Amino acid sequence: MLMQIERFSYDNKIVKAFMIATVVFGLVGMLVGLTAAIQLVYPVFNFDLQYTTFGRIRPLHTNAIIFAFVGNAMFAGVYYSMQRLLKTRMFSDKLSWIHFWGWQLIILAAAITLPLGYTTSKEYAELEWPIDIAITLIWVAFGWNMIGTIIKRRERHMYVAIWFYIATFITVAVLHVVNSFEIPVTFFKSYSWYAGVQDALVQWWYGHNAVAFFLTTPYLGMMYYFLPKAANRPVYSYRLSIIHFWSLIFIYIWAGPHHLLYTSLPDWAQSLGVVFSIMLIAPSWGGMLNGLLTLRGAWDRVREDPVLKFMVVAVTAYGMATLEGPLLSLKNVNAIAHFTDWIVAHVHVGGLGWNGFMIFSILYWITPRMWNTKLYSTRLANTHFWLGTLGIIFYALPMYVSGVVQSLMWKEFNPEGFLVYKNFLETTMAILPLHALRATGGALYLTGAIIMTYNLIKTANAGSFIANEDAEAAPLEKAYVATSGGWHHRLLEHKPVIFTVLTLVAILIGGAIEMIPTFLIKSNVPTITSVKPYTPLELHGRDIYIREGCVNCHTQMVRPFRSETERYGEYSKSGEFVYDHPFLWGSKRTGPDLARLNGKYSNTWHYNHLLAPDAVSTGSIMPAYPWLFEQSIQKELTPGKISAMRTLGVPYEAGYEEKANDDLEQQASAIAGTLKTDGIEVAEDAEIIAVIAYLQRLGKDIKVETATPTLVNETPKN
């Protein structure tokens, strides 16, 4: 009996579209990142424009790299490999193109709204609520297309790469939906549904696992497909792949709290994050070793083949980053590294090394095959490799040194017990040469990417694009045929729906155990009676602070270290943040912490500092904000903001929104009056007034002193 063979074609057009988007947005994202790096050395490159300050383009850079560069490359690799692994065309060409154009429109919306200051301020999730809804819809289209393709496959066995693609779709969907709960105020403004400690926990549960399931798991899936293809060797160990997958997706989801060590997060949650972060070393290195050992017998080709060169460094960078991450979660290491440039180095070893080099290798491998030709220039590809490698070195090493220098300077005391570098600006100026080296590394990396772009264009021009690649395969057998090997995992690989459900269960457990107690048990966030809601003027000032991206450089979290309490004041308590929607603890100190700023400087000082930072603090790299003195507070939004906050549980009295602007104007008049006393004339409704009000509020509530009765004959204590 002759075996039936079905003829079909693979859709290369959708892969080509995502590849072009990858290259274009990659160059744009890297250029924006280089600009941001230069701004931290030469503030003049903020251009004194409202839309190009570091606070606004830093999130533009991260979103462009994560979602536009890495995201488009992920979709290109998934669409290319999935069709061939499942021996079928994608489920729906229409869904493929809805996915493509929808994703590009989301990126365009991000590129417009972020420089305009429309941001939630939540790291890697800055996009406002209409775009969040669009992301959800387009992600569903992607998942529908992927699951449909798996169901109509001609290959019963689901190869390991498919497992990682399923985990990516399921987990990113859960992360995005949970973290994006917010209440709209206007079309471009919302408040996070969560507050303070809970918001921080949800955000870093999302932030850490966005790295895990958007930047890692899909690329591990592509590693399992493209590395064996490029090396012409089978994966080293199928059983190690099984252990790698299930242990990784179960453990990873628990590790988010390690971003919040020494903060106001409950200690038990911090400890859980540490334990599971250390456990992550095992599955992460299992995957790295599985990749590198796949090259057994092919190492001689690594010298000559640029694709393998990029892949080897990518997998090695993955191993380095996934060892360093757990080590950074140890409290004694975190005490040194957190809030410093060390974290920037760590992130970019993964971003530039793991994601960037894996993308480059895939582009170099796919392009000649889809255009039925050879790579235009191996020499140019090798040049790109060495420029990229030098770029990573010149980027990462100065940032590691900078991080250590920052931490040591922040913590240094003289023999008399006083801080040696009490002025934070001294620590900023000390690392400027290292930031200049970082920018040099970024320029080298970008130059390599430009060379790659030229090489790929010349390769495509030399060949003929295969839009629909002919293929043939036997139809999927209806009857299940038992196979040997692989323990009992083969059963799961033949049942995609059950596999998907088990994946969902595995990733839900950790998040539920960490978050539910924090939300339901009040003792996790003890209240402080002196902490009151923000006044309407302060609320406007806080929103302007968020709009300008100040959280990208300033933290609002004093950790319980003597060096920090000496510099800033009393360490932060969880009850301080119960009205903060969203939380603004920050993750990097380019400038000093602001949690205890109240009363440290006069209103006049803040006015002059925001108008001309370098004139007030010589050597400051903070940009000026002249538009704050020209633009007016949007008082017409006050009622909506108050109403939204009350919905979120902030105890504004019923009907307060009707008289909130009266209180706003009274407080604004008082601040403008103090400025006038110092000879500064400013409109009472200028945005600078609201910002000053917010800055002067920071830390004020816990400074309220309660009088204690003095016993007879007892000497009062100072």
XYZ file of C-alpha atoms in Angstrom, residues 127-451:
325
model
C 2.046 51.958 27.354
C -1.353 53.409 28.215
C -4.625 51.499 28.400
C -5.861 51.761 24.762
C -2.564 50.308 23.554
C -2.730 47.618 26.257
C -6.091 46.541 24.858
C -4.634 46.460 21.325
C -1.716 44.330 22.542
C -4.181 41.867 24.083
C -6.174 41.541 20.866
C -3.135 41.104 18.642
C -1.590 38.615 21.062
C -4.803 36.584 20.887
C -4.572 36.628 17.080
C -0.995 35.315 17.323
C -1.998 32.585 19.771
C -5.056 31.600 17.749
C -2.874 31.250 14.672
C -0.247 29.250 16.567
C -2.623 26.857 18.333
C -4.591 26.383 15.100
C -1.374 25.471 13.302
C -0.470 22.944 15.999
C -3.904 21.331 15.759
C -3.788 20.974 11.950
C -0.192 19.703 11.935
C 1.025 16.746 9.864
C 3.727 15.840 12.396
C 2.264 14.223 15.510
C 5.354 14.775 17.650
C 5.684 18.310 19.017
C 9.381 19.144 18.966
C 10.891 20.945 21.978
C 10.848 24.358 20.248
C 7.048 24.183 20.079
C 6.866 23.630 23.849
C 8.664 26.901 24.448
C 6.437 28.738 21.935
C 3.315 27.506 23.761
C 4.728 28.603 27.129
C 5.552 32.022 25.663
C 2.035 32.604 24.383
C 0.271 31.423 27.543
C 2.484 33.184 30.084
C 2.839 36.532 28.316
C -0.958 36.655 27.997
C -1.395 36.107 31.761
C 1.368 38.570 32.682
C 0.074 41.325 30.424
C -3.560 41.073 31.484
C -2.857 40.930 35.239
C -0.330 43.780 35.221
C -2.464 46.004 32.987
C -5.465 46.346 35.286
C -5.940 50.103 35.447
C -8.732 52.643 35.629
C -8.869 55.170 32.762
C -9.116 58.881 33.540
C -8.811 60.105 29.946
C -7.936 58.417 26.668
C -4.241 58.927 27.447
C -4.221 58.701 31.244
C -4.958 55.914 33.699
C -4.133 54.888 37.255
C -2.931 51.414 38.177
C -5.579 49.295 39.872
C -2.980 48.292 42.460
C -1.234 50.573 44.950
C 2.154 50.695 46.648
C 3.471 47.315 47.769
C 0.906 45.320 45.787
C 1.614 47.343 42.649
C 5.356 46.798 43.064
C 4.897 43.052 43.502
C 2.629 42.722 40.455
C 4.881 44.941 38.346
C 8.060 42.983 39.077
C 6.246 39.673 38.793
C 5.446 40.978 35.309
C 8.808 42.690 34.690
C 10.957 39.712 35.629
C 8.793 37.253 33.749
C 8.483 39.461 30.691
C 12.243 38.968 30.495
C 11.706 35.260 31.086
C 8.843 34.595 28.699
C 9.278 37.262 26.019
C 13.054 37.560 25.846
C 14.039 34.045 26.900
C 11.621 31.159 26.292
C 10.869 31.928 22.619
C 14.595 32.323 21.967
C 15.310 29.038 23.697
C 12.750 27.498 21.359
C 14.519 29.054 18.385
C 17.874 27.893 19.763
C 16.555 24.332 19.800
C 15.563 24.686 16.139
C 18.210 26.871 14.496
C 21.322 25.712 16.388
C 20.965 22.031 15.359
C 20.145 23.179 11.815
C 23.195 25.426 11.590
C 25.493 22.824 13.181
C 23.898 19.926 11.263
C 23.800 17.988 14.519
C 20.891 16.645 16.608
C 20.104 18.233 19.967
C 22.508 16.819 22.544
C 19.899 15.447 24.954
C 16.156 15.060 24.524
C 15.681 14.185 28.204
C 17.641 17.260 29.265
C 15.277 19.298 27.064
C 12.299 17.952 29.011
C 13.871 18.768 32.380
C 14.989 22.167 31.081
C 11.496 23.127 29.907
C 9.312 22.107 32.831
C 11.684 23.180 35.593
C 12.350 26.523 33.898
C 8.723 27.561 33.405
C 7.718 26.443 36.914
C 10.614 28.083 38.779
C 10.969 31.288 36.753
C 7.560 32.660 37.701
C 8.473 32.764 41.428
C 11.604 34.883 41.080
C 10.123 38.376 40.531
C 10.469 39.563 44.173
C 14.267 39.501 43.887
C 13.876 42.907 42.182
C 12.465 44.227 45.469
C 15.010 43.105 48.057
C 15.450 45.479 51.015
C 12.298 47.347 49.980
C 8.967 47.558 51.819
C 7.839 44.242 50.341
C 7.121 41.697 53.121
C 10.212 39.664 54.048
C 8.570 36.312 53.302
C 7.935 37.359 49.691
C 11.517 38.583 49.321
C 12.817 35.271 50.681
C 10.670 33.256 48.267
C 12.107 35.285 45.401
C 15.659 34.601 46.552
C 15.147 30.844 46.973
C 13.597 30.317 43.563
C 16.113 32.636 41.886
C 18.977 30.457 43.114
C 17.115 27.361 41.929
C 16.925 28.925 38.455
C 20.630 28.303 37.882
C 20.017 24.587 37.325
C 17.461 24.690 34.477
C 19.074 27.739 32.871
C 22.490 26.133 32.712
C 20.895 22.853 31.659
C 19.548 24.649 28.592
C 22.851 26.402 27.913
C 24.813 23.149 28.125
C 22.266 21.381 25.932
C 22.857 24.063 23.313
C 26.646 24.130 23.505
C 26.959 20.330 23.598
C 24.847 20.143 20.458
C 27.940 21.541 18.747
C 29.984 18.439 19.592
C 31.832 17.447 16.469
C 31.144 20.794 14.801
C 33.472 23.119 16.707
C 35.887 23.257 13.784
C 33.145 24.980 11.755
C 32.687 27.695 14.378
C 35.959 29.259 13.225
C 34.597 29.778 9.712
C 30.811 30.003 9.981
C 29.589 33.409 11.267
C 26.157 31.933 12.042
C 27.703 29.491 14.516
C 29.971 32.231 15.900
C 26.969 34.377 16.778
C 25.084 31.395 18.217
C 27.946 30.268 20.453
C 28.379 33.742 21.943
C 24.592 34.111 22.285
C 24.210 30.857 24.223
C 27.262 31.704 26.337
C 25.803 35.150 27.127
C 22.564 33.420 28.125
C 24.528 31.248 30.524
C 26.382 34.241 31.979
C 23.216 36.318 32.441
C 21.280 33.437 34.009
C 24.080 32.780 36.485
C 24.516 36.443 37.333
C 20.769 37.011 37.851
C 20.466 34.457 40.681
C 23.712 35.725 42.226
C 22.303 39.259 42.194
C 19.297 37.930 44.098
C 21.515 37.072 47.082
C 20.896 39.822 49.609
C 24.560 40.570 50.262
C 25.234 40.971 46.522
C 21.995 42.864 45.929
C 22.935 45.332 48.678
C 25.929 46.329 46.555
C 24.496 46.127 43.054
C 20.892 47.297 43.197
C 20.081 50.809 41.944
C 23.545 50.944 40.306
C 24.923 50.550 36.772
C 25.773 46.928 37.599
C 22.137 46.092 36.827
C 22.400 47.962 33.516
C 25.408 45.814 32.598
C 23.593 42.627 33.601
C 20.537 43.477 31.499
C 22.613 44.294 28.441
C 24.702 41.118 28.594
C 21.380 39.370 28.073
C 19.953 41.909 25.630
C 23.002 42.508 23.442
C 24.572 39.072 23.826
C 21.730 36.565 24.115
C 18.902 38.242 22.201
C 20.911 40.404 19.812
C 23.424 37.770 18.724
C 20.750 35.063 18.454
C 18.724 37.381 16.206
C 21.743 38.140 14.036
C 22.538 34.446 13.616
C 18.944 33.627 12.646
C 18.815 36.471 10.108
C 22.098 35.319 8.555
C 20.795 31.737 8.409
C 17.269 32.412 7.078
C 17.991 35.080 4.461
C 20.079 32.976 2.006
C 17.537 30.141 2.229
C 14.482 32.285 1.603
C 16.161 34.052 -1.313
C 17.744 30.836 -2.672
C 21.298 32.164 -2.701
C 24.457 32.391 -0.609
C 25.309 35.026 1.964
C 26.728 38.010 0.120
C 29.832 38.375 2.285
C 31.133 36.102 5.013
C 33.884 38.643 5.666
C 31.341 41.376 6.417
C 29.450 38.985 8.700
C 32.668 38.221 10.586
C 33.383 41.959 10.820
C 29.920 42.396 12.276
C 30.612 39.634 14.787
C 33.799 41.224 16.092
C 32.307 44.737 16.198
C 29.312 43.373 18.091
C 31.512 41.440 20.511
C 33.715 44.477 21.166
C 30.555 46.552 21.561
C 29.288 44.231 24.299
C 32.657 44.322 26.080
C 32.954 48.117 25.888
C 29.379 48.411 27.085
C 29.278 45.876 29.902
C 32.711 46.164 31.539
C 32.528 49.950 32.187
C 29.028 49.507 33.609
C 30.205 46.772 35.985
C 33.019 49.031 37.176
C 30.629 51.979 37.372
C 28.198 49.971 39.489
C 30.869 49.004 42.003
C 32.211 52.573 42.129
C 28.714 53.935 42.745
C 27.978 51.492 45.533
C 31.297 52.033 47.300
C 30.964 55.817 47.127
C 27.377 55.730 48.382
C 28.383 53.629 51.385
C 31.759 55.124 52.358
C 32.108 56.627 55.844
C 35.101 58.515 57.245
C 36.721 57.577 60.608
C 34.433 60.062 62.384
C 31.377 58.173 61.131
C 30.175 60.693 58.535
C 29.446 59.993 54.865
C 32.468 60.836 52.730
C 30.379 61.653 49.645
C 27.355 63.289 51.219
C 26.567 65.154 48.002
C 25.112 62.533 45.631
C 26.292 64.530 42.618
C 29.914 63.617 43.425
C 29.112 59.966 42.760
C 27.433 60.830 39.459
C 30.359 62.879 38.188
C 32.876 60.170 39.135
C 31.400 57.685 36.656
C 30.993 59.974 33.617
C 34.118 58.579 31.848
C 32.686 55.069 32.257
C 29.405 56.209 30.735
C 31.363 57.626 27.806
C 32.959 54.194 27.283
C 29.486 52.633 27.471
C 28.323 54.931 24.665
C 31.376 53.901 22.623
C 30.383 50.253 23.042
C 26.854 51.064 21.917
C 28.193 52.837 18.831
C 30.316 49.778 17.917
C 27.326 47.481 18.313
C 25.143 49.743 16.165
C 27.857 49.930 13.493
C 27.910 46.133 13.305
C 24.121 46.071 12.888
C 24.378 48.585 10.015
C 26.965 46.368 8.305
